[in-house]
Amino acid sequence: MGQITLLWHLLFILQLYASPVPSPPTLATALYDVIVVGSGPAGVIIASRLSENSTRNVLLLEGGGPSYWVTGGTERPQWLAGTNLSRVDVPGLYSSIYTNPSTNLLCQNKIRAYGACTIGGNSAINAGLFFEPPASDFDNYFPAGWKHTDLVPSITRLYNTQPSTNKPSRDGLYYEQSGYVAAKQWLVGNAGYTEININANSRRKTKVFGHPVYDYSNGQRGGPVISYLQTALKRPNFQLQSGAWVQRITRTGAVATGVVVNISGTVSTISLSPSGRVISSGGALKSPELLMKSGIGDPAVLTTLSKANQLGGLPSSSWINNTAIGAGLFDNPNTFIEMSGSSIQAYNYQYDNPIPADRDLYLTKKSGPYSFAGGSCSFWDTIQHADGTVAGVQGGLGAAGYQAYTNSNTVTMNIYGTSGLKSSGKVTLDSTNFLPGPSGDVYYSNPQDAQDIATFIRRLFDALPGTGLTPLNLDQSSTIPQIVQYITSWTPYTRGQVNHWSSSCRIGSCVDVNTTVIGTKNIHVVDASIVAPLTVNPQFGVMVAAERAWELINKLML
C-alpha cells in the first residue's frame, strides 16, 4: 500500500511539471496601479508607502543602475576589497565623486547639470545632510494643506523610519574638529551665535551653530535606499526595475495610460491599470523634461519638441498647456571663502590611499574620519528686509581648502543663500539633444539676493578679530558693495552650483495640492520640483514632501 501511495505521489509530481505553467507577467504585459519614475529619495519613499497596500501593484523605474552595495553596487577603491561596501556606502568618500567621477553613478548625457542617475538618486552621492526645515518655511512658502501643522505626521513618520545622527562615528567620538573649535570661538564667542542641537531646535535659524546632522546609520551612508527601499523589496506587490529610461508618459487626453521606456535599447510601453497613476520623481530637472516630452508644458516648448519628433507623434490637439512646468527653478547661490588659521588642521580625504590608521579604524569599527562627509559645523542667520520679508543664509566649514588655497592650515567656508531669496530661473531643453538644464537667471537675477549674502559675509568678517582666522580669497576689510561685486563675478570660488535643484513644478501652479499635474487626472510630481526654497539643505524637506504626498495620493486611490 505504501509503495502504491508513493507511486501515485511520483505520478502527481511528474504531471505537475509536465503541465504548462503560465509565465509571470513581464513589464510589457503587466498592469500597474502605480508607476513611479525615478528612485531618488522622494521616489523611493512614495513607491514604498503606496506599496504598503498589498492590493496595489507598484513599479519603481530607475534609469541608472546600482549604487550602494545592497543594490548591487561594486564600484570602489581597492582598500574596500573583501567588504560589503561600495564607494557609496562610505561617507568619507563623498567628496571623491568630484575628483574621481563615476560614470556609473552620475547622469552622463542625461541632464545639463551635475546630478546622480542611480538607485537612490542624489542621496547616493551627496553629503547626506539631514536638517529639518523650520516650521516657518512651510507656513510662509507653502500653500494650504502643506502648512507645518499638516506636515507634522509626515515629519514624525520620517524620523521613525529614517535614522539620523549628529555623531556619525560608531565609537561616539567626533573627529577632525579643529574647524569646529575655531568656528565656535568665532561665531559663539564673538558673533553672538548660540551652539545648539540643530534638529532638536529646528525652529531656530537666526545666529545658531552646531554639529551637522546626517542620515547615516552604523557609520555608513543611509537614506531611503537603506531604510524604505529594503522594506518595500520584501513585498510581492512591489518591483524595482533599474536601467529603465522613461521617454514619455502615454495618455488619452488628461488620463495617463502608461509610460514608454527604453531598457537596454529595447523600447516598450508599460501600462497602467484603469485606475492607475504615474508619479514623476526624477528630480527638479528631469520631471519637467518628462512632462514636456509627454506633451504637457509651455506651448512654445511643445511646438519645438513636436517639430523635432520628440513627442511621439502626439498631435497638438492633445497637448496640455501649462507654462508653470519647469518655472521657478531654484538653487542656492554658493560662495567659497578659504579660511586660514594656525589652529586649523586640514584633512584631505583620499579615494585610493587613505591614511592607514584612519582606513583601519573605519574598516574595523566604522569609526573615524571616514564615517562622515567632512563638514565640521553648520550655522545659520537671517536677513531682515524693510518690507518685513526675511532671507535665510547658511554656512559651514569643510575639511580642507580648495583650488589655490590648500595648505594644512586652510579649510573652505561654504556660504549659501536659502529661503526668501528672490531669484529663480526655469528648466530649459537644449536645441541639440533636448536635455534639461537650468536657465541663466537662476542666480542673482534679483540684486537683493547678492545684497543679502554680502551682508551675511560682512557680519561674519566683523566678528573675526581676535580669532586667529583670516579669509584668503576675499579681503577681510571688503565693504558690502565690494563683496557683492566679488560673489556675483565668475571665479572658482563664486557663483558655484550647489545642485540643490528645487521648485520647478510648484504647488498651486504646476501641480495642485494633491500633487496632481494641473490639466491631468492621474499624473503626479513628487520630488524636489514641488518643494519651495528651504532654509536648510533640501534633502529632509524632499523626504517630508514625499511622505505628505503619500497621504494625499493614497486618499485619492482608496
PDB file of N, CA, C and O in Angstrom, residues 225-265:
ATOM      1  N   VAL A 225      17.176  54.469   0.452  1.00  0.00           N
ATOM      2  CA  VAL A 225      17.541  53.178  -0.137  1.00  0.00           C
ATOM      3  C   VAL A 225      17.791  52.143   0.952  1.00  0.00           C
ATOM      4  O   VAL A 225      17.457  50.962   0.798  1.00  0.00           O
ATOM      5  N   ILE A 226      18.372  52.579   2.058  1.00  0.00           N
ATOM      6  CA  ILE A 226      18.678  51.665   3.153  1.00  0.00           C
ATOM      7  C   ILE A 226      17.461  51.447   4.046  1.00  0.00           C
ATOM      8  O   ILE A 226      17.261  50.345   4.575  1.00  0.00           O
ATOM      9  N   SER A 227      16.645  52.442   4.221  1.00  0.00           N
ATOM     10  CA  SER A 227      15.507  52.335   5.136  1.00  0.00           C
ATOM     11  C   SER A 227      14.238  51.888   4.398  1.00  0.00           C
ATOM     12  O   SER A 227      13.820  50.738   4.490  1.00  0.00           O
ATOM     13  N   TYR A 228      13.645  52.779   3.630  1.00  0.00           N
ATOM     14  CA  TYR A 228      12.372  52.488   2.975  1.00  0.00           C
ATOM     15  C   TYR A 228      12.465  51.374   1.932  1.00  0.00           C
ATOM     16  O   TYR A 228      11.613  50.479   1.880  1.00  0.00           O
ATOM     17  N   LEU A 229      13.470  51.443   1.064  1.00  0.00           N
ATOM     18  CA  LEU A 229      13.503  50.530  -0.084  1.00  0.00           C
ATOM     19  C   LEU A 229      13.670  49.078   0.340  1.00  0.00           C
ATOM     20  O   LEU A 229      13.046  48.184  -0.243  1.00  0.00           O
ATOM     21  N   GLN A 230      14.508  48.833   1.336  1.00  0.00           N
ATOM     22  CA  GLN A 230      14.739  47.445   1.729  1.00  0.00           C
ATOM     23  C   GLN A 230      13.477  46.804   2.275  1.00  0.00           C
ATOM     24  O   GLN A 230      13.252  45.602   2.115  1.00  0.00           O
ATOM     25  N   THR A 231      12.637  47.587   2.910  1.00  0.00           N
ATOM     26  CA  THR A 231      11.343  47.069   3.374  1.00  0.00           C
ATOM     27  C   THR A 231      10.417  46.803   2.195  1.00  0.00           C
ATOM     28  O   THR A 231       9.754  45.758   2.118  1.00  0.00           O
ATOM     29  N   ALA A 232      10.368  47.747   1.251  1.00  0.00           N
ATOM     30  CA  ALA A 232       9.476  47.598   0.098  1.00  0.00           C
ATOM     31  C   ALA A 232       9.827  46.377  -0.742  1.00  0.00           C
ATOM     32  O   ALA A 232       8.941  45.685  -1.261  1.00  0.00           O
ATOM     33  N   LEU A 233      11.110  46.101  -0.885  1.00  0.00           N
ATOM     34  CA  LEU A 233      11.546  44.987  -1.735  1.00  0.00           C
ATOM     35  C   LEU A 233      11.076  43.638  -1.216  1.00  0.00           C
ATOM     36  O   LEU A 233      11.066  42.644  -1.971  1.00  0.00           O
ATOM     37  N   LYS A 234      10.672  43.568   0.024  1.00  0.00           N
ATOM     38  CA  LYS A 234      10.175  42.311   0.602  1.00  0.00           C
ATOM     39  C   LYS A 234       8.705  42.065   0.261  1.00  0.00           C
ATOM     40  O   LYS A 234       8.181  40.986   0.520  1.00  0.00           O
ATOM     41  N   ARG A 235       8.052  43.065  -0.338  1.00  0.00           N
ATOM     42  CA  ARG A 235       6.628  42.936  -0.641  1.00  0.00           C
ATOM     43  C   ARG A 235       6.444  42.364  -2.050  1.00  0.00           C
ATOM     44  O   ARG A 235       7.058  42.842  -3.010  1.00  0.00           O
ATOM     45  N   PRO A 236       5.581  41.373  -2.210  1.00  0.00           N
ATOM     46  CA  PRO A 236       5.394  40.770  -3.535  1.00  0.00           C
ATOM     47  C   PRO A 236       4.742  41.705  -4.542  1.00  0.00           C
ATOM     48  O   PRO A 236       4.830  41.471  -5.750  1.00  0.00           O
ATOM     49  N   ASN A 237       4.097  42.763  -4.063  1.00  0.00           N
ATOM     50  CA  ASN A 237       3.410  43.697  -4.970  1.00  0.00           C
ATOM     51  C   ASN A 237       4.285  44.891  -5.359  1.00  0.00           C
ATOM     52  O   ASN A 237       3.808  45.834  -5.986  1.00  0.00           O
ATOM     53  N   PHE A 238       5.568  44.850  -4.991  1.00  0.00           N
ATOM     54  CA  PHE A 238       6.498  45.951  -5.295  1.00  0.00           C
ATOM     55  C   PHE A 238       7.598  45.431  -6.210  1.00  0.00           C
ATOM     56  O   PHE A 238       8.142  44.343  -5.994  1.00  0.00           O
ATOM     57  N   GLN A 239       7.939  46.235  -7.207  1.00  0.00           N
ATOM     58  CA  GLN A 239       9.006  45.846  -8.131  1.00  0.00           C
ATOM     59  C   GLN A 239       9.874  47.056  -8.449  1.00  0.00           C
ATOM     60  O   GLN A 239       9.358  48.142  -8.737  1.00  0.00           O
ATOM     61  N   LEU A 240      11.165  46.871  -8.401  1.00  0.00           N
ATOM     62  CA  LEU A 240      12.144  47.886  -8.818  1.00  0.00           C
ATOM     63  C   LEU A 240      12.796  47.428 -10.102  1.00  0.00           C
ATOM     64  O   LEU A 240      13.305  46.302 -10.182  1.00  0.00           O
ATOM     65  N   GLN A 241      12.791  48.288 -11.111  1.00  0.00           N
ATOM     66  CA  GLN A 241      13.476  47.996 -12.368  1.00  0.00           C
ATOM     67  C   GLN A 241      14.475  49.104 -12.650  1.00  0.00           C
ATOM     68  O   GLN A 241      14.098  50.254 -12.879  1.00  0.00           O
ATOM     69  N   SER A 242      15.762  48.772 -12.613  1.00  0.00           N
ATOM     70  CA  SER A 242      16.793  49.752 -12.953  1.00  0.00           C
ATOM     71  C   SER A 242      17.140  49.640 -14.432  1.00  0.00           C
ATOM     72  O   SER A 242      16.696  48.727 -15.129  1.00  0.00           O
ATOM     73  N   GLY A 243      17.942  50.581 -14.921  1.00  0.00           N
ATOM     74  CA  GLY A 243      18.304  50.593 -16.332  1.00  0.00           C
ATOM     75  C   GLY A 243      17.126  50.890 -17.234  1.00  0.00           C
ATOM     76  O   GLY A 243      17.143  50.538 -18.423  1.00  0.00           O
ATOM     77  N   ALA A 244      16.104  51.542 -16.675  1.00  0.00           N
ATOM     78  CA  ALA A 244      14.866  51.802 -17.425  1.00  0.00           C
ATOM     79  C   ALA A 244      14.691  53.306 -17.605  1.00  0.00           C
ATOM     80  O   ALA A 244      14.294  54.008 -16.671  1.00  0.00           O
ATOM     81  N   TRP A 245      14.987  53.800 -18.784  1.00  0.00           N
ATOM     82  CA  TRP A 245      14.870  55.232 -19.076  1.00  0.00           C
ATOM     83  C   TRP A 245      13.494  55.526 -19.659  1.00  0.00           C
ATOM     84  O   TRP A 245      13.163  55.089 -20.759  1.00  0.00           O
ATOM     85  N   VAL A 246      12.698  56.254 -18.906  1.00  0.00           N
ATOM     86  CA  VAL A 246      11.343  56.581 -19.359  1.00  0.00           C
ATOM     87  C   VAL A 246      11.414  57.754 -20.320  1.00  0.00           C
ATOM     88  O   VAL A 246      11.953  58.815 -19.997  1.00  0.00           O
ATOM     89  N   GLN A 247      10.858  57.573 -21.504  1.00  0.00           N
ATOM     90  CA  GLN A 247      10.897  58.599 -22.545  1.00  0.00           C
ATOM     91  C   GLN A 247       9.707  59.546 -22.467  1.00  0.00           C
ATOM     92  O   GLN A 247       9.850  60.749 -22.688  1.00  0.00           O
ATOM     93  N   ARG A 248       8.540  59.016 -22.168  1.00  0.00           N
ATOM     94  CA  ARG A 248       7.354  59.859 -22.057  1.00  0.00           C
ATOM     95  C   ARG A 248       6.229  59.071 -21.409  1.00  0.00           C
ATOM     96  O   ARG A 248       6.283  57.843 -21.296  1.00  0.00           O
ATOM     97  N   ILE A 249       5.243  59.817 -20.981  1.00  0.00           N
ATOM     98  CA  ILE A 249       4.029  59.233 -20.420  1.00  0.00           C
ATOM     99  C   ILE A 249       2.999  59.136 -21.544  1.00  0.00           C
ATOM    100  O   ILE A 249       2.765  60.114 -22.266  1.00  0.00           O
ATOM    101  N   THR A 250       2.404  57.984 -21.722  1.00  0.00           N
ATOM    102  CA  THR A 250       1.324  57.848 -22.700  1.00  0.00           C
ATOM    103  C   THR A 250       0.016  58.233 -22.016  1.00  0.00           C
ATOM    104  O   THR A 250      -0.183  57.987 -20.821  1.00  0.00           O
ATOM    105  N   ARG A 251      -0.851  58.834 -22.767  1.00  0.00           N
ATOM    106  CA  ARG A 251      -2.117  59.266 -22.172  1.00  0.00           C
ATOM    107  C   ARG A 251      -3.195  59.400 -23.239  1.00  0.00           C
ATOM    108  O   ARG A 251      -2.904  59.556 -24.434  1.00  0.00           O
ATOM    109  N   THR A 252      -4.404  59.325 -22.777  1.00  0.00           N
ATOM    110  CA  THR A 252      -5.579  59.626 -23.592  1.00  0.00           C
ATOM    111  C   THR A 252      -6.209  60.869 -22.985  1.00  0.00           C
ATOM    112  O   THR A 252      -6.806  60.812 -21.903  1.00  0.00           O
ATOM    113  N   GLY A 253      -6.029  61.988 -23.638  1.00  0.00           N
ATOM    114  CA  GLY A 253      -6.484  63.247 -23.077  1.00  0.00           C
ATOM    115  C   GLY A 253      -5.748  63.539 -21.779  1.00  0.00           C
ATOM    116  O   GLY A 253      -4.515  63.570 -21.745  1.00  0.00           O
ATOM    117  N   ALA A 254      -6.503  63.738 -20.723  1.00  0.00           N
ATOM    118  CA  ALA A 254      -5.915  64.093 -19.430  1.00  0.00           C
ATOM    119  C   ALA A 254      -5.542  62.885 -18.593  1.00  0.00           C
ATOM    120  O   ALA A 254      -5.023  63.039 -17.487  1.00  0.00           O
ATOM    121  N   VAL A 255      -5.778  61.680 -19.125  1.00  0.00           N
ATOM    122  CA  VAL A 255      -5.581  60.457 -18.353  1.00  0.00           C
ATOM    123  C   VAL A 255      -4.361  59.693 -18.839  1.00  0.00           C
ATOM    124  O   VAL A 255      -4.284  59.296 -20.014  1.00  0.00           O
ATOM    125  N   ALA A 256      -3.404  59.484 -17.957  1.00  0.00           N
ATOM    126  CA  ALA A 256      -2.230  58.691 -18.289  1.00  0.00           C
ATOM    127  C   ALA A 256      -2.627  57.231 -18.418  1.00  0.00           C
ATOM    128  O   ALA A 256      -3.439  56.710 -17.641  1.00  0.00           O
ATOM    129  N   THR A 257      -2.043  56.554 -19.403  1.00  0.00           N
ATOM    130  CA  THR A 257      -2.308  55.130 -19.618  1.00  0.00           C
ATOM    131  C   THR A 257      -1.074  54.267 -19.413  1.00  0.00           C
ATOM    132  O   THR A 257      -1.176  53.041 -19.366  1.00  0.00           O
ATOM    133  N   GLY A 258       0.098  54.881 -19.326  1.00  0.00           N
ATOM    134  CA  GLY A 258       1.325  54.122 -19.129  1.00  0.00           C
ATOM    135  C   GLY A 258       2.539  54.981 -19.404  1.00  0.00           C
ATOM    136  O   GLY A 258       2.454  56.217 -19.452  1.00  0.00           O
ATOM    137  N   VAL A 259       3.671  54.330 -19.589  1.00  0.00           N
ATOM    138  CA  VAL A 259       4.918  55.035 -19.902  1.00  0.00           C
ATOM    139  C   VAL A 259       5.653  54.279 -21.002  1.00  0.00           C
ATOM    140  O   VAL A 259       5.574  53.045 -21.082  1.00  0.00           O
ATOM    141  N   VAL A 260       6.356  55.030 -21.822  1.00  0.00           N
ATOM    142  CA  VAL A 260       7.238  54.450 -22.833  1.00  0.00           C
ATOM    143  C   VAL A 260       8.632  54.411 -22.240  1.00  0.00           C
ATOM    144  O   VAL A 260       9.151  55.439 -21.789  1.00  0.00           O
ATOM    145  N   VAL A 261       9.254  53.242 -22.246  1.00  0.00           N
ATOM    146  CA  VAL A 261      10.520  53.061 -21.548  1.00  0.00           C
ATOM    147  C   VAL A 261      11.531  52.363 -22.446  1.00  0.00           C
ATOM    148  O   VAL A 261      11.176  51.504 -23.270  1.00  0.00           O
ATOM    149  N   ASN A 262      12.781  52.764 -22.303  1.00  0.00           N
ATOM    150  CA  ASN A 262      13.890  52.136 -23.025  1.00  0.00           C
ATOM    151  C   ASN A 262      14.721  51.363 -22.016  1.00  0.00           C
ATOM    152  O   ASN A 262      15.333  51.947 -21.115  1.00  0.00           O
ATOM    153  N   ILE A 263      14.740  50.039 -22.175  1.00  0.00           N
ATOM    154  CA  ILE A 263      15.543  49.179 -21.303  1.00  0.00           C
ATOM    155  C   ILE A 263      16.540  48.430 -22.175  1.00  0.00           C
ATOM    156  O   ILE A 263      16.158  47.604 -23.004  1.00  0.00           O
ATOM    157  N   SER A 264      17.807  48.772 -22.020  1.00  0.00           N
ATOM    158  CA  SER A 264      18.887  48.116 -22.783  1.00  0.00           C
ATOM    159  C   SER A 264      18.648  48.184 -24.280  1.00  0.00           C
ATOM    160  O   SER A 264      18.891  47.220 -25.013  1.00  0.00           O
ATOM    161  N   GLY A 265      18.141  49.323 -24.732  1.00  0.00           N
ATOM    162  CA  GLY A 265      17.943  49.527 -26.164  1.00  0.00           C
ATOM    163  C   GLY A 265      16.607  49.061 -26.697  1.00  0.00           C
ATOM    164  O   GLY A 265      16.280  49.313 -27.863  1.00  0.00           O
TER     165      GLY A 265
END
